XYZ file of N, CA and C in Angstrom:
786
model
N 21.282 -17.551 16.296
C 21.369 -16.752 17.515
C 20.036 -16.037 17.745
N 19.647 -15.961 18.988
C 18.419 -15.268 19.362
C 18.800 -13.989 20.091
N 18.411 -12.848 19.532
C 18.757 -11.547 20.076
C 17.513 -10.864 20.625
N 17.650 -10.221 21.763
C 16.520 -9.533 22.362
C 16.940 -8.228 23.001
N 15.968 -7.599 23.586
C 16.170 -6.328 24.294
C 15.325 -6.388 25.544
N 15.925 -6.073 26.684
C 15.249 -6.287 27.964
C 15.476 -5.110 28.896
N 14.599 -5.019 29.889
C 14.833 -4.148 31.031
C 15.553 -5.001 32.069
N 16.845 -4.754 32.224
C 17.691 -5.568 33.094
C 17.983 -4.822 34.392
N 18.654 -5.468 35.349
C 19.065 -4.746 36.559
C 19.980 -3.561 36.263
N 20.622 -3.570 35.081
C 21.509 -2.467 34.694
C 20.807 -1.415 33.848
N 19.516 -1.580 33.593
C 18.791 -0.704 32.685
C 18.446 -1.463 31.421
N 18.105 -0.751 30.372
C 17.750 -1.395 29.109
C 19.007 -1.901 28.425
N 18.950 -3.150 27.949
C 20.131 -3.756 27.332
C 19.715 -4.712 26.222
N 20.572 -4.803 25.208
C 20.457 -5.878 24.238
C 21.052 -7.135 24.846
N 20.479 -8.281 24.491
C 20.957 -9.548 25.046
C 20.958 -10.633 23.973
N 21.796 -11.646 24.203
C 21.692 -12.902 23.470
C 20.987 -13.884 24.373
N 19.958 -14.551 23.843
C 19.147 -15.453 24.658
C 19.511 -16.884 24.342
N 19.819 -17.631 25.374
C 20.134 -19.054 25.230
C 19.119 -19.868 26.007
N 18.684 -20.988 25.422
C 17.729 -21.850 26.083
C 16.296 -21.409 25.822
N 15.364 -22.215 26.319
C 13.945 -21.960 26.105
C 13.186 -22.049 27.419
N 11.998 -21.452 27.414
C 11.105 -21.575 28.567
C 11.728 -21.039 29.839
N 11.458 -21.690 30.971
C 11.943 -21.179 32.264
C 13.455 -21.257 32.426
N 14.130 -22.024 31.552
C 15.587 -22.155 31.646
C 16.336 -21.153 30.779
N 15.637 -20.300 30.054
C 16.293 -19.351 29.157
C 17.128 -18.350 29.954
N 18.290 -18.035 29.417
C 19.226 -17.115 30.058
C 19.554 -15.994 29.087
N 19.610 -14.753 29.596
C 19.933 -13.579 28.799
C 21.360 -13.136 29.103
N 22.188 -13.053 28.072
C 23.574 -12.605 28.193
C 23.661 -11.168 27.678
N 24.112 -10.258 28.512
C 24.113 -8.843 28.157
C 25.141 -8.539 27.075
N 24.688 -7.824 26.042
C 25.560 -7.336 24.977
C 26.080 -5.957 25.363
N 27.369 -5.722 25.116
C 28.003 -4.498 25.603
C 27.485 -3.249 24.907
N 27.202 -3.342 23.622
C 26.833 -2.144 22.885
C 25.566 -2.390 22.080
N 25.691 -2.927 20.877
C 24.545 -3.173 20.006
C 24.660 -4.578 19.411
N 23.585 -5.080 18.821
C 23.593 -6.471 18.359
C 24.083 -6.666 16.927
N 24.550 -5.616 16.271
C 24.945 -5.717 14.870
C 26.401 -6.166 14.738
N 26.682 -6.838 13.644
C 28.044 -7.307 13.415
C 28.389 -8.435 14.362
N 29.533 -8.321 15.028
C 29.990 -9.342 15.978
C 29.893 -8.756 17.378
N 28.773 -8.968 18.076
C 28.570 -8.280 19.359
C 29.589 -8.697 20.419
N 29.952 -7.737 21.271
C 30.761 -8.008 22.447
C 29.841 -8.137 23.655
N 30.282 -8.869 24.662
C 29.445 -9.162 25.831
C 30.101 -8.631 27.098
N 29.260 -8.233 28.043
C 29.764 -7.691 29.308
C 30.113 -8.777 30.319
N 29.612 -9.981 30.089
C 29.787 -11.057 31.055
C 28.629 -11.189 32.028
N 27.725 -10.216 32.044
C 26.559 -10.297 32.929
C 25.485 -11.169 32.276
N 24.774 -11.902 33.100
C 23.712 -12.776 32.609
C 22.632 -12.893 33.667
N 21.376 -13.102 33.207
C 20.248 -13.223 34.118
C 19.258 -14.232 33.565
N 18.484 -14.881 34.431
C 17.359 -15.685 33.922
C 16.379 -14.794 33.172
N 16.022 -15.179 31.969
C 15.132 -14.343 31.165
C 13.795 -14.134 31.868
N 13.336 -15.128 32.610
C 12.037 -15.037 33.291
C 12.005 -13.921 34.324
N 13.170 -13.442 34.771
C 13.227 -12.381 35.774
C 13.290 -10.990 35.144
N 13.298 -10.932 33.809
C 13.447 -9.665 33.105
C 12.169 -9.320 32.358
N 11.984 -8.043 32.084
C 10.891 -7.613 31.226
C 11.402 -7.541 29.796
N 10.770 -8.316 28.914
C 11.191 -8.361 27.515
C 10.556 -7.192 26.772
N 11.378 -6.426 26.068
C 10.949 -5.245 25.337
C 10.929 -5.546 23.838
N 10.487 -4.593 23.044
C 10.635 -4.723 21.595
C 12.113 -4.957 21.304
N 12.445 -5.944 20.478
C 13.846 -6.320 20.316
C 14.701 -5.281 19.611
N 14.069 -4.325 18.941
C 14.809 -3.285 18.240
C 13.929 -2.042 18.171
N 14.536 -0.874 18.163
C 13.816 0.380 17.937
C 14.257 0.900 16.576
N 13.405 0.740 15.590
C 13.756 1.057 14.213
C 13.662 2.545 13.946
N 14.470 3.026 12.997
C 14.288 4.405 12.536
C 13.020 4.508 11.700
N 12.632 3.383 11.076
C 11.396 3.334 10.284
C 10.950 1.885 10.141
N 9.645 1.726 9.994
C 9.045 0.428 9.717
C 8.422 0.525 8.332
N 8.974 -0.238 7.398
C 8.480 -0.245 6.024
C 7.525 -1.424 5.880
N 6.301 -1.150 5.498
C 5.260 -2.178 5.463
C 4.866 -2.470 4.020
N 4.474 -3.707 3.785
C 4.070 -4.150 2.461
C 2.576 -4.461 2.493
N 1.824 -3.832 1.599
C 0.386 -4.059 1.540
C 0.017 -5.142 0.546
N -0.989 -5.933 0.902
C -1.601 -6.918 -0.010
C -0.566 -7.848 -0.630
N 0.186 -8.531 0.226
C 1.247 -9.417 -0.261
C 0.890 -10.893 -0.143
N -0.365 -11.195 0.228
C -0.928 -12.543 0.141
C -2.178 -12.438 -0.726
N -2.336 -13.344 -1.673
C -3.445 -13.267 -2.613
C -4.787 -13.276 -1.894
N -4.977 -14.209 -0.955
C -6.269 -14.328 -0.287
C -6.593 -13.074 0.522
N -5.574 -12.434 1.112
C -5.828 -11.202 1.864
C -6.211 -10.069 0.927
N -5.515 -9.961 -0.213
C -5.876 -8.914 -1.177
C -7.332 -9.049 -1.586
N -7.768 -10.281 -1.802
C -9.147 -10.503 -2.233
C -10.145 -10.252 -1.112
N -9.762 -10.585 0.152
C -10.698 -10.321 1.242
C -10.848 -8.821 1.487
N -9.862 -8.034 1.021
C -9.947 -6.584 1.149
C -10.626 -5.953 -0.061
N -11.084 -6.799 -0.996
C -11.892 -6.291 -2.091
C -11.148 -5.991 -3.366
N -10.033 -6.652 -3.614
C -9.295 -6.383 -4.848
C -8.309 -7.480 -5.162
N -7.549 -7.276 -6.223
C -6.488 -8.177 -6.610
C -5.148 -7.595 -6.150
N -4.141 -8.425 -5.977
C -2.843 -7.905 -5.537
C -2.198 -7.045 -6.615
N -1.466 -6.021 -6.215
C -0.768 -5.186 -7.196
C 0.378 -5.953 -7.845
N 0.744 -5.547 -9.063
C 1.818 -6.231 -9.763
C 3.165 -6.040 -9.085
N 3.377 -4.901 -8.461
C 4.613 -4.618 -7.741
C 4.274 -4.316 -6.286
N 5.247 -4.458 -5.389
C 4.966 -4.211 -3.973
C 4.462 -2.801 -3.716
N 3.458 -2.702 -2.850
C 2.968 -1.415 -2.365
C 3.530 -1.204 -0.968
N 4.247 -0.099 -0.762
C 4.883 0.128 0.527
C 4.294 1.355 1.206
N 4.302 1.305 2.538
C 3.927 2.451 3.358
C 4.746 2.376 4.627
N 4.723 3.432 5.423
C 5.564 3.519 6.613
C 4.731 3.598 7.882
N 5.251 2.987 8.923
C 4.772 3.229 10.275
C 5.852 4.014 11.014
N 5.479 4.972 11.859
C 6.496 5.719 12.609
C 7.120 4.858 13.705
N 8.318 5.244 14.104
C 9.005 4.503 15.168
C 8.218 4.550 16.475
N 7.410 5.602 16.668
C 6.635 5.741 17.898
C 5.472 4.752 17.985
N 5.195 4.026 16.893
C 4.136 3.015 16.940
C 4.625 1.689 17.521
N 5.943 1.536 17.696
C 6.520 0.266 18.128
C 6.301 0.048 19.622
N 5.818 -1.148 19.956
C 5.773 -1.609 21.347
C 6.288 -3.043 21.388
N 6.570 -3.530 22.585
C 7.083 -4.877 22.750
C 6.016 -5.854 23.211
N 6.417 -7.099 23.435
C 5.476 -8.111 23.913
C 4.912 -7.744 25.276
N 3.627 -7.987 25.435
C 2.977 -7.712 26.708
C 2.508 -6.290 26.889
N 2.990 -5.368 26.070
C 2.538 -3.980 26.155
C 1.171 -3.860 25.496
N 0.306 -2.984 25.991
C -1.054 -2.918 25.457
C -1.132 -2.217 24.106
N -1.935 -2.789 23.221
C -2.385 -2.096 22.020
C -3.524 -1.176 22.469
N -3.357 0.123 22.283
C -4.329 1.093 22.786
C -5.229 1.536 21.636
N -6.522 1.337 21.794
C -7.500 1.706 20.771
C -7.831 3.182 20.889
N -7.566 3.985 19.851
C -7.783 5.425 19.950
C -9.257 5.779 20.101
N -9.503 6.900 20.742
C -10.882 7.363 20.937
C -11.579 7.624 19.611
N -10.815 8.034 18.594
C -11.424 8.435 17.327
C -11.370 7.343 16.261
N -11.187 6.092 16.673
C -11.203 4.963 15.733
C -12.280 3.983 16.166
N -13.141 3.605 15.248
C -14.259 2.723 15.565
C -13.962 1.252 15.293
N -13.142 0.960 14.274
C -12.894 -0.418 13.869
C -11.400 -0.637 13.715
N -10.808 -1.393 14.633
C -9.368 -1.655 14.625
C -9.141 -3.140 14.401
N -8.239 -3.464 13.468
C -7.964 -4.851 13.101
C -6.528 -5.245 13.462
N -6.346 -6.535 13.706
C -5.014 -7.139 13.833
C -4.523 -7.556 12.451
N -3.195 -7.604 12.280
C -2.590 -8.120 11.058
C -1.243 -8.746 11.426
N -1.227 -10.054 11.671
C 0.013 -10.742 12.012
C 0.925 -10.873 10.802
N 2.239 -10.640 11.007
C 3.172 -10.627 9.880
C 4.570 -11.076 10.305
N 5.307 -11.638 9.342
C 6.740 -11.858 9.502
C 7.460 -10.532 9.294
N 8.404 -10.221 10.195
C 9.158 -8.975 10.120
C 10.629 -9.277 9.840
N 11.179 -8.568 8.862
C 12.595 -8.659 8.521
C 13.322 -7.509 9.210
N 14.425 -7.805 9.894
C 15.217 -6.779 10.571
C 16.519 -6.579 9.802
N 16.765 -5.347 9.378
C 17.952 -5.015 8.594
C 19.173 -4.926 9.505
N 20.310 -5.422 9.009
C 21.510 -5.498 9.836
C 22.599 -4.504 9.535
N 22.533 -3.832 8.380
C 23.570 -2.842 8.049
C 22.997 -1.804 7.090
N 23.615 -0.628 7.022
C 23.111 0.379 6.091
C 23.179 -0.147 4.656
N 22.132 0.094 3.894
C 22.135 -0.433 2.533
C 21.237 0.402 1.636
N 21.582 0.415 0.372
C 20.823 1.158 -0.640
C 20.998 0.412 -1.955
N 19.937 0.317 -2.746
C 19.993 -0.352 -4.049
C 20.568 -1.768 -3.939
N 20.016 -2.555 -3.038
C 20.510 -3.910 -2.805
C 20.065 -4.816 -3.953
N 20.977 -5.493 -4.645
C 20.564 -6.462 -5.658
C 19.784 -7.606 -5.022
N 18.825 -8.106 -5.747
C 17.968 -9.149 -5.186
C 18.779 -10.361 -4.735
N 19.801 -10.723 -5.499
C 20.572 -11.919 -5.158
C 21.537 -11.703 -3.994
N 21.612 -10.469 -3.498
C 22.440 -10.194 -2.319
C 21.601 -9.771 -1.115
N 20.284 -9.881 -1.238
C 19.391 -9.304 -0.225
C 19.589 -9.910 1.155
N 19.772 -11.218 1.238
C 19.886 -11.839 2.561
C 21.142 -11.387 3.306
N 22.128 -10.838 2.582
C 23.369 -10.411 3.233
C 23.176 -9.175 4.101
N 22.057 -8.442 3.907
C 21.829 -7.231 4.707
C 20.852 -7.487 5.856
N 20.436 -8.729 6.033
C 19.441 -9.073 7.055
C 20.126 -9.471 8.353
N 19.708 -8.847 9.449
C 20.159 -9.287 10.777
C 19.405 -10.534 11.195
N 18.096 -10.537 10.982
C 17.285 -11.675 11.386
C 15.813 -11.382 11.194
N 14.981 -12.169 11.890
C 13.534 -12.125 11.679
C 12.829 -12.117 13.022
N 11.740 -11.371 13.081
C 10.914 -11.339 14.273
C 9.447 -11.322 13.846
N 8.561 -11.069 14.786
C 7.120 -11.082 14.532
C 6.595 -9.660 14.659
N 5.671 -9.311 13.780
C 5.038 -7.999 13.850
C 3.533 -8.103 13.763
N 2.863 -7.065 14.222
C 1.412 -6.960 14.129
C 1.102 -5.563 13.597
N 0.667 -5.503 12.333
C 0.374 -4.225 11.677
C -1.048 -3.800 12.042
N -1.224 -3.310 13.262
C -2.543 -2.914 13.743
C -3.056 -1.747 12.901
N -4.339 -1.811 12.514
C -4.878 -0.871 11.536
C -6.281 -0.417 11.918
N -6.506 0.882 11.865
C -7.846 1.439 12.083
C -8.546 1.524 10.734
N -9.433 0.579 10.454
C -10.022 0.460 9.118
C -10.892 1.677 8.757
N -11.644 2.185 9.723
C -12.503 3.323 9.400
C -11.667 4.542 9.004
N -10.543 4.753 9.679
C -9.677 5.869 9.314
C -8.992 5.625 7.973
N -8.676 4.373 7.697
C -8.069 4.021 6.417
C -9.019 4.378 5.260
N -10.283 4.036 5.440
C -11.275 4.350 4.401
C -11.524 5.856 4.314
N -11.609 6.499 5.459
C -11.914 7.922 5.487
C -10.815 8.759 4.860
N -9.562 8.408 5.149
C -8.440 9.236 4.708
C -8.040 8.970 3.264
N -8.335 7.779 2.759
C -7.898 7.448 1.412
C -6.422 7.109 1.322
N -5.721 7.134 2.422
C -4.341 6.647 2.535
C -4.155 6.146 3.966
N -3.004 5.614 4.286
C -2.928 4.724 5.446
C -2.121 5.257 6.624
N -1.578 6.461 6.530
C -0.625 6.897 7.551
C -1.263 6.991 8.931
N -2.361 7.692 9.060
C -2.999 7.834 10.370
C -3.531 6.497 10.855
N -4.179 5.746 9.967
C -4.833 4.500 10.347
C -3.862 3.474 10.903
N -2.620 3.522 10.450
C -1.640 2.511 10.850
C -0.505 3.087 11.699
N -0.567 4.387 11.976
C 0.549 5.026 12.643
C 0.354 5.395 14.085
N -0.795 5.053 14.670
C -1.036 5.402 16.071
C 0.023 4.783 16.985
N 0.307 5.458 18.086
C 1.138 4.862 19.132
C 0.577 3.494 19.495
N 1.459 2.520 19.612
C 1.151 1.135 19.999
C 0.641 0.282 18.845
N 0.569 0.810 17.620
C 0.016 0.059 16.498
C 1.056 -0.795 15.770
N 2.229 -0.988 16.380
C 3.238 -1.866 15.768
C 3.925 -2.721 16.825
N 3.197 -3.689 17.413
C 3.873 -4.636 18.301
C 4.937 -5.424 17.535
N 6.101 -5.598 18.155
C 7.226 -6.306 17.563
C 7.840 -7.205 18.629
N 8.239 -8.422 18.241
C 8.954 -9.267 19.191
C 8.607 -10.735 19.048
N 8.909 -11.549 20.030
C 9.560 -11.164 21.287
C 11.081 -11.004 21.174
N 11.664 -11.558 20.100
C 13.113 -11.464 19.886
C 13.383 -11.626 18.404
N 14.665 -11.550 18.039
C 15.096 -11.677 16.651
C 15.836 -12.988 16.495
N 15.413 -13.799 15.538
C 16.121 -15.034 15.193
C 17.035 -14.749 14.010
N 18.342 -14.946 14.209
C 19.296 -14.617 13.148
C 19.585 -15.803 12.235
N 19.280 -17.005 12.676
C 19.569 -18.192 11.864
C 18.246 -18.888 11.560
N 17.584 -18.413 10.516
C 16.249 -18.887 10.197
C 16.036 -18.762 8.697
N 15.510 -19.809 8.086
C 15.104 -19.732 6.684
C 13.659 -19.246 6.667
N 13.394 -18.049 6.128
C 12.061 -17.456 6.233
C 11.096 -17.875 5.125
N 11.514 -18.766 4.239
C 10.772 -18.954 2.994
C 9.514 -19.794 3.133
N 9.377 -20.586 4.190
C 8.164 -21.407 4.333
C 7.889 -21.660 5.809
N 7.416 -20.620 6.500
C 7.132 -20.695 7.929
C 5.640 -20.577 8.167
N 5.129 -21.364 9.098
C 3.730 -21.251 9.497
C 3.537 -19.961 10.280
N 2.431 -19.265 10.004
C 2.076 -18.050 10.737
C 0.629 -18.159 11.192
N 0.400 -17.863 12.469
C -0.933 -17.982 13.068
C -1.212 -16.733 13.902
N -2.420 -16.230 13.808
C -2.871 -15.152 14.692
C -4.113 -15.619 15.427
N -4.109 -15.462 16.750
C -5.247 -15.827 17.581
C -5.696 -14.616 18.390
N -6.985 -14.514 18.601
C -7.552 -13.503 19.490
C -8.319 -14.236 20.575
N -7.894 -14.074 21.810
C -8.490 -14.780 22.955
C -8.497 -16.290 22.725
N -7.429 -16.788 22.103
C -7.296 -18.218 21.862
C -8.027 -18.733 20.638
N -8.760 -17.883 19.953
C -9.499 -18.292 18.752
C -8.664 -17.974 17.520
N -8.484 -18.977 16.662
C -7.672 -18.806 15.466
C -8.347 -17.847 14.487
N -7.608 -16.841 14.047
C -8.105 -15.865 13.079
C -7.359 -15.963 11.742
N -6.035 -16.076 11.815
C -5.215 -16.138 10.608
C -4.338 -17.381 10.660
N -4.211 -18.052 9.528
C -3.369 -19.254 9.462
C -2.866 -19.402 8.041
N -1.561 -19.267 7.855
C -1.003 -19.336 6.515
C 0.469 -19.719 6.617
N 1.168 -19.584 5.483
C 2.601 -19.856 5.436
C 3.285 -18.763 4.629
N 4.526 -18.464 5.001
C 5.258 -17.417 4.293
C 5.600 -17.828 2.863
N 5.486 -19.093 2.537
C 5.704 -19.530 1.148
C 4.644 -18.959 0.215
N 3.552 -18.442 0.772
C 2.479 -17.867 -0.038
C 2.640 -16.363 -0.253
N 3.728 -15.779 0.221
C 3.998 -14.375 -0.089
C 4.048 -14.187 -1.604
N 3.380 -13.166 -2.101
C 3.401 -12.891 -3.544
C 4.780 -12.389 -3.958
N 5.284 -11.404 -3.228
C 6.608 -10.847 -3.494
C 7.563 -11.368 -2.425
N 8.628 -12.007 -2.844
C 9.564 -12.667 -1.934
C 10.324 -11.657 -1.084
N 10.937 -12.146 -0.023
C 11.726 -11.272 0.848
C 12.885 -10.619 0.089
N 13.661 -11.345 -0.734
C 14.693 -10.641 -1.514
C 14.131 -9.552 -2.410
N 12.984 -9.795 -3.034
C 12.391 -8.750 -3.869
C 11.983 -7.552 -3.030
N 11.424 -7.800 -1.844
C 10.995 -6.689 -0.992
C 12.181 -5.839 -0.545
N 13.278 -6.496 -0.182
C 14.467 -5.745 0.243
C 15.007 -4.918 -0.922
N 15.089 -5.520 -2.097
C 15.576 -4.795 -3.269
C 14.655 -3.630 -3.596
N 13.346 -3.864 -3.534
C 12.358 -2.835 -3.879
C 12.416 -1.667 -2.898
N 12.411 -1.989 -1.597
C 12.420 -0.926 -0.582
C 13.725 -0.147 -0.606
N 14.853 -0.836 -0.772
C 16.145 -0.155 -0.753
C 16.383 0.646 -2.023
N 15.595 0.398 -3.055
C 15.667 1.250 -4.256
C 15.035 2.604 -3.966
N 14.074 2.639 -3.058
C 13.380 3.889 -2.744
C 14.040 4.660 -1.617
N 14.674 3.971 -0.678
C 15.199 4.645 0.510
C 16.358 3.850 1.086
N 17.245 4.541 1.763
C 18.321 3.881 2.488
C 17.736 3.169 3.695
N 18.085 1.903 3.846
C 17.686 1.127 5.015
C 18.837 1.136 6.012
N 18.506 1.363 7.277
C 19.493 1.490 8.336
C 19.443 0.289 9.274
N 20.526 0.019 10.000
C 20.508 -1.098 10.954
C 19.348 -0.968 11.934
N 18.589 -2.030 12.064
C 17.432 -2.037 12.945
C 16.133 -1.719 12.253
N 16.180 -1.191 11.038
C 14.938 -0.945 10.308
C 14.204 -2.253 10.064
N 12.896 -2.149 9.991
C 12.033 -3.328 9.888
C 11.246 -3.269 8.595
N 11.154 -4.413 7.930
C 10.233 -4.567 6.814
C 9.162 -5.564 7.248
N 7.918 -5.113 7.337
C 6.794 -6.004 7.589
C 6.338 -6.548 6.237
N 6.324 -7.864 6.098
C 6.236 -8.488 4.774
C 4.817 -8.670 4.251
N 3.813 -8.291 5.027
C 2.426 -8.458 4.607
C 1.699 -9.464 5.465
N 0.389 -9.354 5.489
C -0.424 -10.216 6.345
C -1.282 -11.159 5.514
N -1.510 -12.380 5.986
C -2.416 -13.294 5.280
C -3.878 -12.976 5.560
N -4.756 -13.749 4.911
C -6.188 -13.544 5.102
C -6.602 -13.838 6.535
N -7.780 -13.309 6.904
C -8.312 -13.550 8.238
C -8.198 -12.371 9.173
N -7.817 -11.198 8.654
C -7.758 -10.023 9.529
C -9.149 -9.757 10.098
N -9.171 -9.192 11.293
C -10.462 -8.953 11.921
C -10.346 -8.025 13.106
N -11.477 -7.679 13.707
C -11.496 -6.643 14.738
C -10.929 -7.114 16.066
N -10.365 -6.161 16.778
C -9.967 -6.361 18.172
C -10.637 -5.269 18.993
N -11.026 -5.637 20.236
C -11.746 -4.707 21.098
C -11.141 -4.724 22.492
N -11.559 -3.767 23.271
C -11.080 -3.632 24.647
C -11.229 -4.954 25.400
N -10.138 -5.399 26.045
C -10.155 -6.628 26.821
C -9.648 -7.844 26.084
N -9.467 -7.757 24.756
C -8.934 -8.883 23.985
C -7.454 -9.085 24.272
N -6.956 -10.271 23.891
C -5.520 -10.517 23.807
C -5.228 -11.086 22.435
N -4.273 -10.482 21.750
C -3.883 -10.905 20.407
C -2.531 -11.591 20.491
N -2.407 -12.763 19.880
C -1.123 -13.447 19.826
C -0.825 -13.854 18.396
N 0.389 -13.571 17.959
C 0.870 -13.956 16.639
C 2.023 -14.915 16.841
N 1.922 -16.090 16.228
C 2.952 -17.119 16.366
C 3.537 -17.419 14.997
N 4.860 -17.424 14.906
C 5.536 -17.793 13.664
C 6.528 -18.900 13.971
N 6.431 -19.945 13.173
C 7.295 -21.117 13.304
C 8.764 -20.691 13.330
N 9.510 -21.233 14.289
C 10.928 -20.944 14.384
C 11.273 -19.680 15.140
N 10.271 -18.872 15.480
C 10.530 -17.637 16.226
C 9.886 -17.698 17.603
N 8.572 -17.847 17.662
C 7.877 -17.878 18.945
C 6.538 -17.189 18.838
N 6.109 -16.572 19.925
C 4.799 -15.932 19.982
C 4.924 -14.514 20.511
N 4.258 -13.605 19.832
C 4.141 -12.212 20.256
C 2.715 -12.003 20.747
N 2.547 -11.696 22.027
C 1.210 -11.537 22.612
C 1.074 -10.146 23.212
N -0.086 -9.532 22.959
C -0.366 -8.188 23.487
C -1.821 -8.070 23.906
N -2.086 -7.489 25.069
C -3.468 -7.177 25.442
C -3.958 -5.966 24.660
N -5.272 -5.805 24.620
C -5.900 -4.680 23.927
C -6.682 -3.874 24.953
N -6.513 -2.572 24.935
C -7.278 -1.740 25.857
C -7.697 -0.447 25.171
N -8.856 0.048 25.566
C -9.351 1.294 25.019
C -8.590 2.460 25.620
N -8.346 3.467 24.803
C -7.790 4.710 25.306
C -8.734 5.308 26.339
N -8.188 5.943 27.333
C -9.031 6.539 28.380
C -10.052 7.472 27.749
N -11.289 7.266 28.111
C -12.361 8.073 27.570
C -13.028 7.501 26.355
N -12.488 6.353 25.842
C -13.074 5.705 24.682
C -14.064 4.653 25.132
N -14.874 4.165 24.195
C -15.901 3.179 24.538
C -15.882 1.984 23.590
N -14.675 1.484 23.231
C -14.581 0.326 22.362
C -15.018 -0.919 23.119
N -15.691 -1.834 22.418
C -16.036 -3.090 23.071
C -17.284 -3.684 22.479
């Protein structure tokens, strides 16, 4: 099942999406997409709607250095256990919304990633039961201000700016995430190209690890880490992240008013 969130004639609504391309149709969900959703009976051509971030998480839990080649391109070896950090819910934007480069950040990078969406409240999830708490999978971009990351010695400000967590375009609930192609392009030029089979720490391990530290709530997101090839984005760019079996998340880049990125 493909689940999304749209600006519909009735306001913002969760939807089930059927079909592809210009023939895709959005069926309005009555309440929320968790469990066994009920439907209102209303439906619209998806092309006539504005597609939003498919979920608004209470928190985005991110995994650092979870591909060997990326850890090395950042100047080190991968940690023995997952390194986690948080992005605030206010950093989330949907497809087509602009990534805004802050006035006080000089070097901002893209980081395309597979995103896991949690489907029910959970804590201390055993690794062998991890997939049972997953609603589905979407695409994320862990946008990062590298100069602030270096300056601060930790990552909250550098990765927490408004618009620094594009998510979407929808959630795929029936997908095997273990070996998917992932590509990031900037203005059509390939920057990142890898497969989720190269994750150092598996998705079940990440769910078990994160839920040992904190309660995960329905809609919470785990960003599983980015492959090698991260690089700068500047005013006027367009960043697209494509993951096999899900689709493409594309966002324009623009400088904050009064900034001079480019």
